[in-house]
Short mmCIF file of C-alpha atoms in Angstrom, two decimals:
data_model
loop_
_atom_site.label_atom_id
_atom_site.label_comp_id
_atom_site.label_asym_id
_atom_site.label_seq_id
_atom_site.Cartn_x
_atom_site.Cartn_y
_atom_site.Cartn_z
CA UNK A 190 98.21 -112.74 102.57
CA UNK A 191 97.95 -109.26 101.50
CA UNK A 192 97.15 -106.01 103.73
CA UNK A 193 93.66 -105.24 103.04
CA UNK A 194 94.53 -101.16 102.69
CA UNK A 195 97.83 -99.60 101.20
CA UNK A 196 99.22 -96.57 99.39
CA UNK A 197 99.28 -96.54 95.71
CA UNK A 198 101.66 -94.09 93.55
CA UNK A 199 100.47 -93.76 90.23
CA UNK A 200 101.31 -91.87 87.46
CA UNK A 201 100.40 -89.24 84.88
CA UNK A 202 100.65 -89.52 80.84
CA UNK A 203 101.22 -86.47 78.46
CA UNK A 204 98.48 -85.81 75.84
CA UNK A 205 99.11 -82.34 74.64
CA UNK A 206 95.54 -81.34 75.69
CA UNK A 207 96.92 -81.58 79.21
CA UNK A 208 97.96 -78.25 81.53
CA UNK A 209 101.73 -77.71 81.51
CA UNK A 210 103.75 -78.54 84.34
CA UNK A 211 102.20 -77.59 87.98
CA UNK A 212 98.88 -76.11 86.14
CA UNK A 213 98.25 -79.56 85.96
CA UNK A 214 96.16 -80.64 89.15
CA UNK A 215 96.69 -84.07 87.98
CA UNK A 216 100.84 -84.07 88.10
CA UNK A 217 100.87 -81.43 91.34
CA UNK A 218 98.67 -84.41 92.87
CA UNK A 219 100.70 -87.05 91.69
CA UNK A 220 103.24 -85.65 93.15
CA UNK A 221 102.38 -85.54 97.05
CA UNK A 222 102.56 -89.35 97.21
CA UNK A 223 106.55 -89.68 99.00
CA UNK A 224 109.12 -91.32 97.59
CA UNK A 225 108.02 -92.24 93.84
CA UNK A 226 110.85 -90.05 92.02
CA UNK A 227 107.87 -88.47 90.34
CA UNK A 228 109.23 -84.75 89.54
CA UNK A 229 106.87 -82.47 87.39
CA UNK A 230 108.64 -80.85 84.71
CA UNK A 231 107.79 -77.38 83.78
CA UNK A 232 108.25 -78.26 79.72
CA UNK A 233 105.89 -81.15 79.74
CA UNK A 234 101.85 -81.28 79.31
CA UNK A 235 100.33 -83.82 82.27
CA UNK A 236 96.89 -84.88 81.21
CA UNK A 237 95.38 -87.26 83.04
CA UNK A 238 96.77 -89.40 86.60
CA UNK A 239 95.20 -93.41 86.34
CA UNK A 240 94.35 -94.80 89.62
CA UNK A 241 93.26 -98.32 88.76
CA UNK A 242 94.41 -101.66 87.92
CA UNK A 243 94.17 -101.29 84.23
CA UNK A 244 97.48 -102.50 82.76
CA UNK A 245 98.36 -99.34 80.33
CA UNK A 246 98.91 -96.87 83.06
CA UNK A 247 98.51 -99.35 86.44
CA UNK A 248 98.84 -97.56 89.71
CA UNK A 249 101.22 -99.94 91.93
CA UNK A 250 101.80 -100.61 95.77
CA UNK A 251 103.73 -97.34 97.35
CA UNK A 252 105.49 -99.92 99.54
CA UNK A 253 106.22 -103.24 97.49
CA UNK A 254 106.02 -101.34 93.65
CA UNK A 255 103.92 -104.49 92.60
CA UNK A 256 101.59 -103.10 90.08
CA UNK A 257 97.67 -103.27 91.72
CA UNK A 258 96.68 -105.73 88.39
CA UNK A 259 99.15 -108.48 90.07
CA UNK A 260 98.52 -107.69 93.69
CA UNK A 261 94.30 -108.26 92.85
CA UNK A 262 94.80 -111.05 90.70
CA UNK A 263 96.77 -112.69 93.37
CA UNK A 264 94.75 -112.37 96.22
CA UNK A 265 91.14 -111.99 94.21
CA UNK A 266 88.61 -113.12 97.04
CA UNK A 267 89.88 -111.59 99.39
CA UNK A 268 90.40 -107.84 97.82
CA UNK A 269 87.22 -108.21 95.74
CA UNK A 270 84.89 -110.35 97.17
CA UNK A 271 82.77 -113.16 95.84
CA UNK A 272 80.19 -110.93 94.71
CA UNK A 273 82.30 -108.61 92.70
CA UNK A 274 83.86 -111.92 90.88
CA UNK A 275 80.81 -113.46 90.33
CA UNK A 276 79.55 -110.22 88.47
CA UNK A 277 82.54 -108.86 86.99
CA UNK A 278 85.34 -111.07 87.10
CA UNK A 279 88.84 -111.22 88.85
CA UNK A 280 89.34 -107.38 88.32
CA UNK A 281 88.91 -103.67 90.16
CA UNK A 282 85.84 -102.98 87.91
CA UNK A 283 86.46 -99.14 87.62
CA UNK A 284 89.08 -96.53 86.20
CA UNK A 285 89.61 -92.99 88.34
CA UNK A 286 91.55 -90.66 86.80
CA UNK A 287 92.71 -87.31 87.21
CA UNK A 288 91.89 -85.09 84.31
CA UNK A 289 93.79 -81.66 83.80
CA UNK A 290 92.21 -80.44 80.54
CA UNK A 291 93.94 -77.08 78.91
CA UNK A 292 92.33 -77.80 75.23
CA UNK A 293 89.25 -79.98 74.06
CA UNK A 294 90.18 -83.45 74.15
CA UNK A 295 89.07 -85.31 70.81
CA UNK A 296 84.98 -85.23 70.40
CA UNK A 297 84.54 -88.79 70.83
CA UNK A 298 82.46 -91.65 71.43
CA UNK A 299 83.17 -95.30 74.27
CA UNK A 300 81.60 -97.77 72.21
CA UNK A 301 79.06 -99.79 73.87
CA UNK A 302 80.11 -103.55 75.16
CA UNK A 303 78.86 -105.40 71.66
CA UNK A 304 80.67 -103.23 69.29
CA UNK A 305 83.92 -102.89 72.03
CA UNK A 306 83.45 -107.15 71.48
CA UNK A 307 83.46 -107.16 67.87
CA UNK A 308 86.96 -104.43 67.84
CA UNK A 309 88.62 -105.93 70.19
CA UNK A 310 88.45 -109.51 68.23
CA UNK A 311 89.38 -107.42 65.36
CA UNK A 312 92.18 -105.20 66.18
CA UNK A 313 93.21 -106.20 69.90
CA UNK A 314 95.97 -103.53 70.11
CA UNK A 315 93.83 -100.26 69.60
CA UNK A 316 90.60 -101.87 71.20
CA UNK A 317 92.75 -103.46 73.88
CA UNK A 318 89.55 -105.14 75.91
CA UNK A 319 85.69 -106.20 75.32
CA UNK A 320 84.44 -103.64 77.55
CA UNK A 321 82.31 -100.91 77.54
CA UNK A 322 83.20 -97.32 79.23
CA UNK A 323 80.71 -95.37 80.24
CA UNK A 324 81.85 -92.50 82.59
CA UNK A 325 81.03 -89.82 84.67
CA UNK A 326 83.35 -86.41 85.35
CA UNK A 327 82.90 -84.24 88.80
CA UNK A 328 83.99 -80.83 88.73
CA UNK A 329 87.35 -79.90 90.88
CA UNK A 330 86.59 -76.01 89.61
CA UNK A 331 85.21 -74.20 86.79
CA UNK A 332 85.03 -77.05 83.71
CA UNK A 333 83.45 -76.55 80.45
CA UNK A 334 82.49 -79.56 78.28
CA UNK A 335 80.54 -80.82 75.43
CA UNK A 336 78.49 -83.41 75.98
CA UNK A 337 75.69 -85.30 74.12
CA UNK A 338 73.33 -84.29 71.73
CA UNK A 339 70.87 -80.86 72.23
CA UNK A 340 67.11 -81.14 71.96
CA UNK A 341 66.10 -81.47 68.69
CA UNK A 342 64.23 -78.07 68.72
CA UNK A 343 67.13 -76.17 69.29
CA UNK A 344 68.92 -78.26 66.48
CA UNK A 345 66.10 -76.63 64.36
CA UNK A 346 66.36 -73.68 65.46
CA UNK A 347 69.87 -72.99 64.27
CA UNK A 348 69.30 -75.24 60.80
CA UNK A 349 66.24 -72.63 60.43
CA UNK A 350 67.95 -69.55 61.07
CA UNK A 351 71.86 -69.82 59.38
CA UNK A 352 71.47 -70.39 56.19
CA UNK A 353 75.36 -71.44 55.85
CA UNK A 354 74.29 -74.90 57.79
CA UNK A 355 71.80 -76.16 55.11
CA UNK A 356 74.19 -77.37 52.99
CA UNK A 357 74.10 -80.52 55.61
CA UNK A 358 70.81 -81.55 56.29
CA UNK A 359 69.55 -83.91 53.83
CA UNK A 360 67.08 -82.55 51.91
CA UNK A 361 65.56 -78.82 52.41
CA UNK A 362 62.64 -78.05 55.17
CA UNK A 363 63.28 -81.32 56.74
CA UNK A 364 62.14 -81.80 60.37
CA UNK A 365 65.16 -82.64 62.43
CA UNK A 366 64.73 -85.88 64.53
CA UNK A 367 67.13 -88.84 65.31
CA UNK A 368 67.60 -90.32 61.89
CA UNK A 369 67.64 -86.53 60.20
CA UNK A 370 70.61 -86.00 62.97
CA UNK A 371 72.36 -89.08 62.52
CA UNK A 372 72.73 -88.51 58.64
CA UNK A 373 73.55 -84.43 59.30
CA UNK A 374 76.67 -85.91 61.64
CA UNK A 375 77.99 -87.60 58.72
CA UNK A 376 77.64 -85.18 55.97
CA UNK A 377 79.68 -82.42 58.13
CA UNK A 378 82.08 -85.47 59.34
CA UNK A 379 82.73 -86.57 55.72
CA UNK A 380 82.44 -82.60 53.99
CA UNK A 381 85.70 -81.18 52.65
CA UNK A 382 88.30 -79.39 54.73
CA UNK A 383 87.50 -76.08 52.31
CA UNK A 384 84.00 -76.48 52.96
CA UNK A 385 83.78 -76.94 56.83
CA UNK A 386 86.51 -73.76 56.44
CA UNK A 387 83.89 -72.31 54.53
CA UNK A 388 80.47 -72.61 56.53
CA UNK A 389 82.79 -71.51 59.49
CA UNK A 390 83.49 -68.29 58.07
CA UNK A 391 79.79 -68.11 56.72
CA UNK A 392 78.41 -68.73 60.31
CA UNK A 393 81.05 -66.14 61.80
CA UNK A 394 79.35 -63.39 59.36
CA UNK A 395 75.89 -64.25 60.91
CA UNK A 396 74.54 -61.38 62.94
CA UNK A 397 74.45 -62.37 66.79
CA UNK A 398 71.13 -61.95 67.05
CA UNK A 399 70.05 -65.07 64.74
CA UNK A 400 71.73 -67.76 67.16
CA UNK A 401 68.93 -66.51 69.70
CA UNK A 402 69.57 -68.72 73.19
CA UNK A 403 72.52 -70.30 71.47
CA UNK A 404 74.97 -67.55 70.77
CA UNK A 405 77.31 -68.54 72.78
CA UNK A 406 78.35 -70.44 69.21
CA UNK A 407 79.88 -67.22 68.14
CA UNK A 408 82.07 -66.48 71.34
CA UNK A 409 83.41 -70.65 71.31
CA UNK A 410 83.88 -70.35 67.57
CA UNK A 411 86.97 -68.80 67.31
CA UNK A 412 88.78 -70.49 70.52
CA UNK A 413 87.91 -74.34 69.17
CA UNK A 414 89.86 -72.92 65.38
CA UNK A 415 92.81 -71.40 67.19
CA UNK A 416 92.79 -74.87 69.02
CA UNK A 417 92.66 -77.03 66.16
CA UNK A 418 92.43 -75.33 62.86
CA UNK A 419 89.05 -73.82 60.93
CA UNK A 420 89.31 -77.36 59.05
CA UNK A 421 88.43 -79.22 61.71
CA UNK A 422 84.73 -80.42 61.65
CA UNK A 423 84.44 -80.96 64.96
CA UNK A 424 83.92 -77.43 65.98
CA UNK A 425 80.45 -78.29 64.16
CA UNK A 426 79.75 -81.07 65.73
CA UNK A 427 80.24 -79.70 68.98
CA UNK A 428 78.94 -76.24 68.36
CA UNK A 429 75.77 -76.88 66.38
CA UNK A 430 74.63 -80.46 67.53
CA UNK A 431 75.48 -80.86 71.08
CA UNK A 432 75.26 -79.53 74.57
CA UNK A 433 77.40 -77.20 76.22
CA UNK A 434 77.58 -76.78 79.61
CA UNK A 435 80.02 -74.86 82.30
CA UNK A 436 79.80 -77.13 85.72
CA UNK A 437 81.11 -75.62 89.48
CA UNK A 438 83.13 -77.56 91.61
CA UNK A 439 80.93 -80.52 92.90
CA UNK A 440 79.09 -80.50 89.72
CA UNK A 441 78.76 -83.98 87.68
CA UNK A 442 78.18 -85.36 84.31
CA UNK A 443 76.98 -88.98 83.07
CA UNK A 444 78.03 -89.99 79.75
CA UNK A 445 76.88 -93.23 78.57
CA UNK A 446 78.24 -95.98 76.39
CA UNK A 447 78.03 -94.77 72.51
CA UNK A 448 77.08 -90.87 73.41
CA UNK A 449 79.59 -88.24 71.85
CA UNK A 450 81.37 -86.00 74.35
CA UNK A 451 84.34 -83.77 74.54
CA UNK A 452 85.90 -82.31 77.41
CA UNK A 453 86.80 -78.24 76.68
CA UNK A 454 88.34 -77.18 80.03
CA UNK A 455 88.61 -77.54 83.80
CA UNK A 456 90.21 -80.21 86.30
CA UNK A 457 88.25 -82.85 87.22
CA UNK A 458 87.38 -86.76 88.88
CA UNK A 459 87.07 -89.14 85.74
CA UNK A 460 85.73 -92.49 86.88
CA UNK A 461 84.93 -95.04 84.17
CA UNK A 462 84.36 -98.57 83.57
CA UNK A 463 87.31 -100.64 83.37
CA UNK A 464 88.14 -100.02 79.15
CA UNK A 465 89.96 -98.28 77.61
CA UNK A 466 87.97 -97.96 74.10
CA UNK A 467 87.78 -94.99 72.18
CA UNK A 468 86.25 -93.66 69.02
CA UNK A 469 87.94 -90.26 67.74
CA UNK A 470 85.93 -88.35 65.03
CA UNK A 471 87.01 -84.83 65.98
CA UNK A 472 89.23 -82.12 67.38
CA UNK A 473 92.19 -84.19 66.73
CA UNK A 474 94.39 -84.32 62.96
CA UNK A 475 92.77 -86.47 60.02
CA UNK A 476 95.15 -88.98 60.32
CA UNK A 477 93.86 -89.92 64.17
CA UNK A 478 90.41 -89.85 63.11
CA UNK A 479 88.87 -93.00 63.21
CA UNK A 480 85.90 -94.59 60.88
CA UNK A 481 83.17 -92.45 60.12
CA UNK A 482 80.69 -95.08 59.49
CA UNK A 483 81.35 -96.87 62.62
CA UNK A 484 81.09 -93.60 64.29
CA UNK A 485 77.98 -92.01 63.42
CA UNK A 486 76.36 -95.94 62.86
CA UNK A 487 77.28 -96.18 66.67
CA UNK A 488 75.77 -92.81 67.97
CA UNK A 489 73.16 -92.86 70.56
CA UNK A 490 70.68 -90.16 71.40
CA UNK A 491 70.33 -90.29 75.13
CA UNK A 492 71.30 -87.68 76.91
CA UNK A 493 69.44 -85.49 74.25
CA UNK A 494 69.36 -82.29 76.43
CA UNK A 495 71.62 -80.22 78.87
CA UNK A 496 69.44 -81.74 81.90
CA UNK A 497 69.76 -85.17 81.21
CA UNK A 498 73.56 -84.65 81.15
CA UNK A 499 73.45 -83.75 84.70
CA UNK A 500 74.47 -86.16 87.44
CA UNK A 501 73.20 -84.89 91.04
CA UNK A 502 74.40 -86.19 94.13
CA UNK A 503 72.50 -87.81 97.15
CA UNK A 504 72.93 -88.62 100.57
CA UNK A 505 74.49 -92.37 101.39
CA UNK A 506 73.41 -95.57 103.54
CA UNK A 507 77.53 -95.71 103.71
CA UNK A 508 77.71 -92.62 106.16
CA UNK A 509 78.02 -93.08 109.31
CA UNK A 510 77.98 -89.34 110.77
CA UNK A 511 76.63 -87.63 107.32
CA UNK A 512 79.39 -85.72 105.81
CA UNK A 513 79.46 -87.95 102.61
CA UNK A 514 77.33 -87.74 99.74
CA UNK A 515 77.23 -90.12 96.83
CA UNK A 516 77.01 -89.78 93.02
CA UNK A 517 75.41 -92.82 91.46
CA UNK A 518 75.65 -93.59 88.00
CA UNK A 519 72.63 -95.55 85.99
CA UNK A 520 75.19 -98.59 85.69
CA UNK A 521 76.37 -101.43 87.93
CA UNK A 522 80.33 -101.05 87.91
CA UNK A 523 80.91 -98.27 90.13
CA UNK A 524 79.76 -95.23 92.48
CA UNK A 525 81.47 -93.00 93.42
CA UNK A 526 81.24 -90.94 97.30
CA UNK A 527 82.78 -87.76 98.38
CA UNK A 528 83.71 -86.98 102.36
CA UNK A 529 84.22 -83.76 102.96
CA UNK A 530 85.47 -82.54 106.32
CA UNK A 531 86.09 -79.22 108.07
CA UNK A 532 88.93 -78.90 110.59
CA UNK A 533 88.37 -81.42 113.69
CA UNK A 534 84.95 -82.75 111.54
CA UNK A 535 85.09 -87.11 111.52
CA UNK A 536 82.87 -89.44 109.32
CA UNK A 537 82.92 -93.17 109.47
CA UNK A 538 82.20 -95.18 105.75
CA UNK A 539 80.80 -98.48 106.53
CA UNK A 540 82.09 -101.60 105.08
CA UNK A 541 81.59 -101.98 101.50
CA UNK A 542 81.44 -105.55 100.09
CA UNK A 543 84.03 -104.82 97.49
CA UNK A 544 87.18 -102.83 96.41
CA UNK A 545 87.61 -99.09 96.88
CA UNK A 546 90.03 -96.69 95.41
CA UNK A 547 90.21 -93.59 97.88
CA UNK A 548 92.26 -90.20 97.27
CA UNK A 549 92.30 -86.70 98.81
CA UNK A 550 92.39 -84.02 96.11
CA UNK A 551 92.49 -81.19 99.27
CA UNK A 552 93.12 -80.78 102.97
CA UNK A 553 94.85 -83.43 105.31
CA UNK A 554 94.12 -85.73 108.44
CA UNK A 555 93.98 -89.13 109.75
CA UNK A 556 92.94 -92.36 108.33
CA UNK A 557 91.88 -95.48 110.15
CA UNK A 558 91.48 -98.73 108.90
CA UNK A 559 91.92 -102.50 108.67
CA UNK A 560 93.17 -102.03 112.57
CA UNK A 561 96.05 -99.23 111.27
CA UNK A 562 96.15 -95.50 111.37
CA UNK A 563 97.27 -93.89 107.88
CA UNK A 564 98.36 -90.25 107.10
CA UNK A 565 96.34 -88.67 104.42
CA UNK A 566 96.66 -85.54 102.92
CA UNK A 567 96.23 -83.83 99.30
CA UNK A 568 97.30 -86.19 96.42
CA UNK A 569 97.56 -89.16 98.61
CA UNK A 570 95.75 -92.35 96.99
CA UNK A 571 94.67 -95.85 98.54
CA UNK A 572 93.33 -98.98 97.93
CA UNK A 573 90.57 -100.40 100.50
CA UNK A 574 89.79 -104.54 99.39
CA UNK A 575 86.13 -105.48 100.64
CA UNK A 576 84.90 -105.44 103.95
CA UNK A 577 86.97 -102.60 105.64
CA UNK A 578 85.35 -99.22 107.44
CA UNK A 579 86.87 -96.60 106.82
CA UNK A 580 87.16 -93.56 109.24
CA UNK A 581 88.53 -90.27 108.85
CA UNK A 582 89.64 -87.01 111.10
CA UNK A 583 90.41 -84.19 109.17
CA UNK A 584 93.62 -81.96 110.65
CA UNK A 585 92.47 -79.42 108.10
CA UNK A 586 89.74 -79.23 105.63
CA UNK A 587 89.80 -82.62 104.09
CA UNK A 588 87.97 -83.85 100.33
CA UNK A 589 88.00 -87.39 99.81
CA UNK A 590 86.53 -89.19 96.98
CA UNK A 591 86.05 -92.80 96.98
CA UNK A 592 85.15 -95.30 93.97
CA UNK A 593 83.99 -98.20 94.74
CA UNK A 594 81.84 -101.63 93.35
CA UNK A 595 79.76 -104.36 95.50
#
């Protein structure tokens, strides 16, 4: 029989949209844990730390090394719970990450879970599961993203005023709506590199004044070339068709199954059904782009404004002494609550009636559980099965985030 609570170590990959070295919040965390061997090196990019059981990047057991995949799988009712089996199977059914973002990651698209079916059947070793991966992303700082489509009024408003877009919608003095979008997507998606070079330059020669609320466009504009070339149609995408938005620490985002995103900038909490499927269409070379067709067949329209992109928090029945809030996604795999703790300050977090992943991004203090008393401090990272309280005492200013499903 398994402990019920233990220390994970995890570990970070190295997309080159990641900070380098210790700018990354993600290796500088996954660092703390003791004893791993983990050394940040100043020449490397560290993207994003994984903190679940999924087999690409599996945290494993501080003490044993067992990776968490085996450690659930072998002791599955009592880590999980009947509950969690019966409704999702012998598995941790969320992803937390660490993201540590220095350049947009590719615009993208998680395809919902009857397309991820059909890929995974197909090609098993890009789509490497069934499931579906819809997301959210909380704000450790300042973090700038792109994330599903505008209102279609403000669409129209920039189609009506820059002439150098027109060449895209499908016929002239069209109304944009869902369909009109859908088929604009594909005509910049599939347009030459010369010409999305061209309208670039075009919209760059546009006085200010024409983008009205929007131009902001002409300040991102040049960044998103430098970053990945005045070819790239993405930076239309992004710039012209979706939302942009600057969060604050605390701050969270909901991006559903099927709704195009890219993340610009910032450090943040990723949490994520348990997939790892991915379609790229942007801010990434040619070669790594996958199908248009599928992409722009698969789109969805919801969020379809800046406010409906926002995730806000609330208080939690799991509180004991209220210093946790919770943000709850519209889906059934996770939630996701966040302790945080002044000098002295204690909260309790009742028993949850399936797994947790816990980590500290900041302070340090005292954790006591499962009848054992735990250090915790800044990059440390745990795994609570079902049924356990949790209580904490914070030595210093303590942030604690905890995933978890019941």
């Amino acid at each position: 029989m398994v402990a019920s609570v233990f220390q994970l170590q995890c570990s970070c990959n190295n997309y080159p949209w990641g900070k380098k070295g210790k700018q990354s919040l993600a290796a500088t965390l996954c660092a703390k844990t003791p004893n791993t061997g983990f050394e940040v090196d100043e020449s490397k990019e560290y993207a994003e730390m994984w903190m679940g059981d999924y087999p690409v990047l599996p945290a494993k057991s501080l003490k044993s090394g067992e990776e968490l995949h085996q450690i659930v799988d072998e002791n599955k009712e009592q880590l999980l719970g009947k509950t969690c089996i019966e409704k999702f199977g012998g598995v941790v059914p969320f992803l937390p990450k660490i993201l540590s973002i220095s350049k947009a990651l590719p615009l993208q698209i998680h395809p919902n879970k009857e397309l991820s079916a059909k890929l995974h059947a197909k090609d098993p070793e890009k789509f490497t599961d069934p499931n579906h991966k819809p997301e959210i992303a909380i704000a450790l700082g300042p973090f700038e993203v792109f994330a599903g489509f505008k209102d279609n009024k403000d669409i129209q408003a920039l189609f009506s005023a820059l002439p150098p877009l027109e060449r895209y919608l499908p016929r002239k003095d069209v109304n944009i709506d869902n369909e009109v979008l859908k088929q604009v997507c594909y005509k910049i998606l599939t347009a030459s590199d010369e010409e999305i070079a061209a309208t670039q330059k075009e919209l760059a020669g546009v006085p200010k004044e024409k983008y009205g609320k929007q131009a902001y466009i002409l300040d991102l504009l040049p960044r998103l070339q430098e970053q990945y070339s005045i070819q790239d149609p993405g930076n239309l995408i992004a710039l012209v068709t979706m939302n942009f938005l600057t969060l604050s620490a605390g701050d969270a985002i909901y991006v559903p199954a099927d709704a195009p995103h890219a993340y610009l900038s910032g450090d943040i909490v990723e949490c994520m059904a348990r997939s790892n499927n991915v379609l790229n269409t942007g801010f990434c070379p040619r070669a790594d782009r996958d199908s248009l067709e599928l992409f722009t067949s698969a789109l969805t329209f919801s969020p379809h404004n800046a406010e409906e992109v926002k995730l806000e928090t609330s208080k939690t029945e799991k509180s004991i002494k209220g210093k946790t809030s919770e943000y709850a996604p519209p889906m059934s795999e996770f939630n996701m609550l966040r302790t945080r703790l002044e000098e002295g300050e204690k909260e309790t977090i009742k028993a949850i009636g399936g797994p947790s992943v816990l980590f500290a991004t900041s302070g340090s203090g005292k954790m006591m559980a499962d009848g054992q008393t735990y250090e915790i401090q800044e990059g440390y990272i745990f795994f609570v099965g079902q049924g356990v309280e949790v209580s904490y005492e914070a030595s210093t200013g303590l942030d604690v985030y905890q995933a978890y499903a019941e």
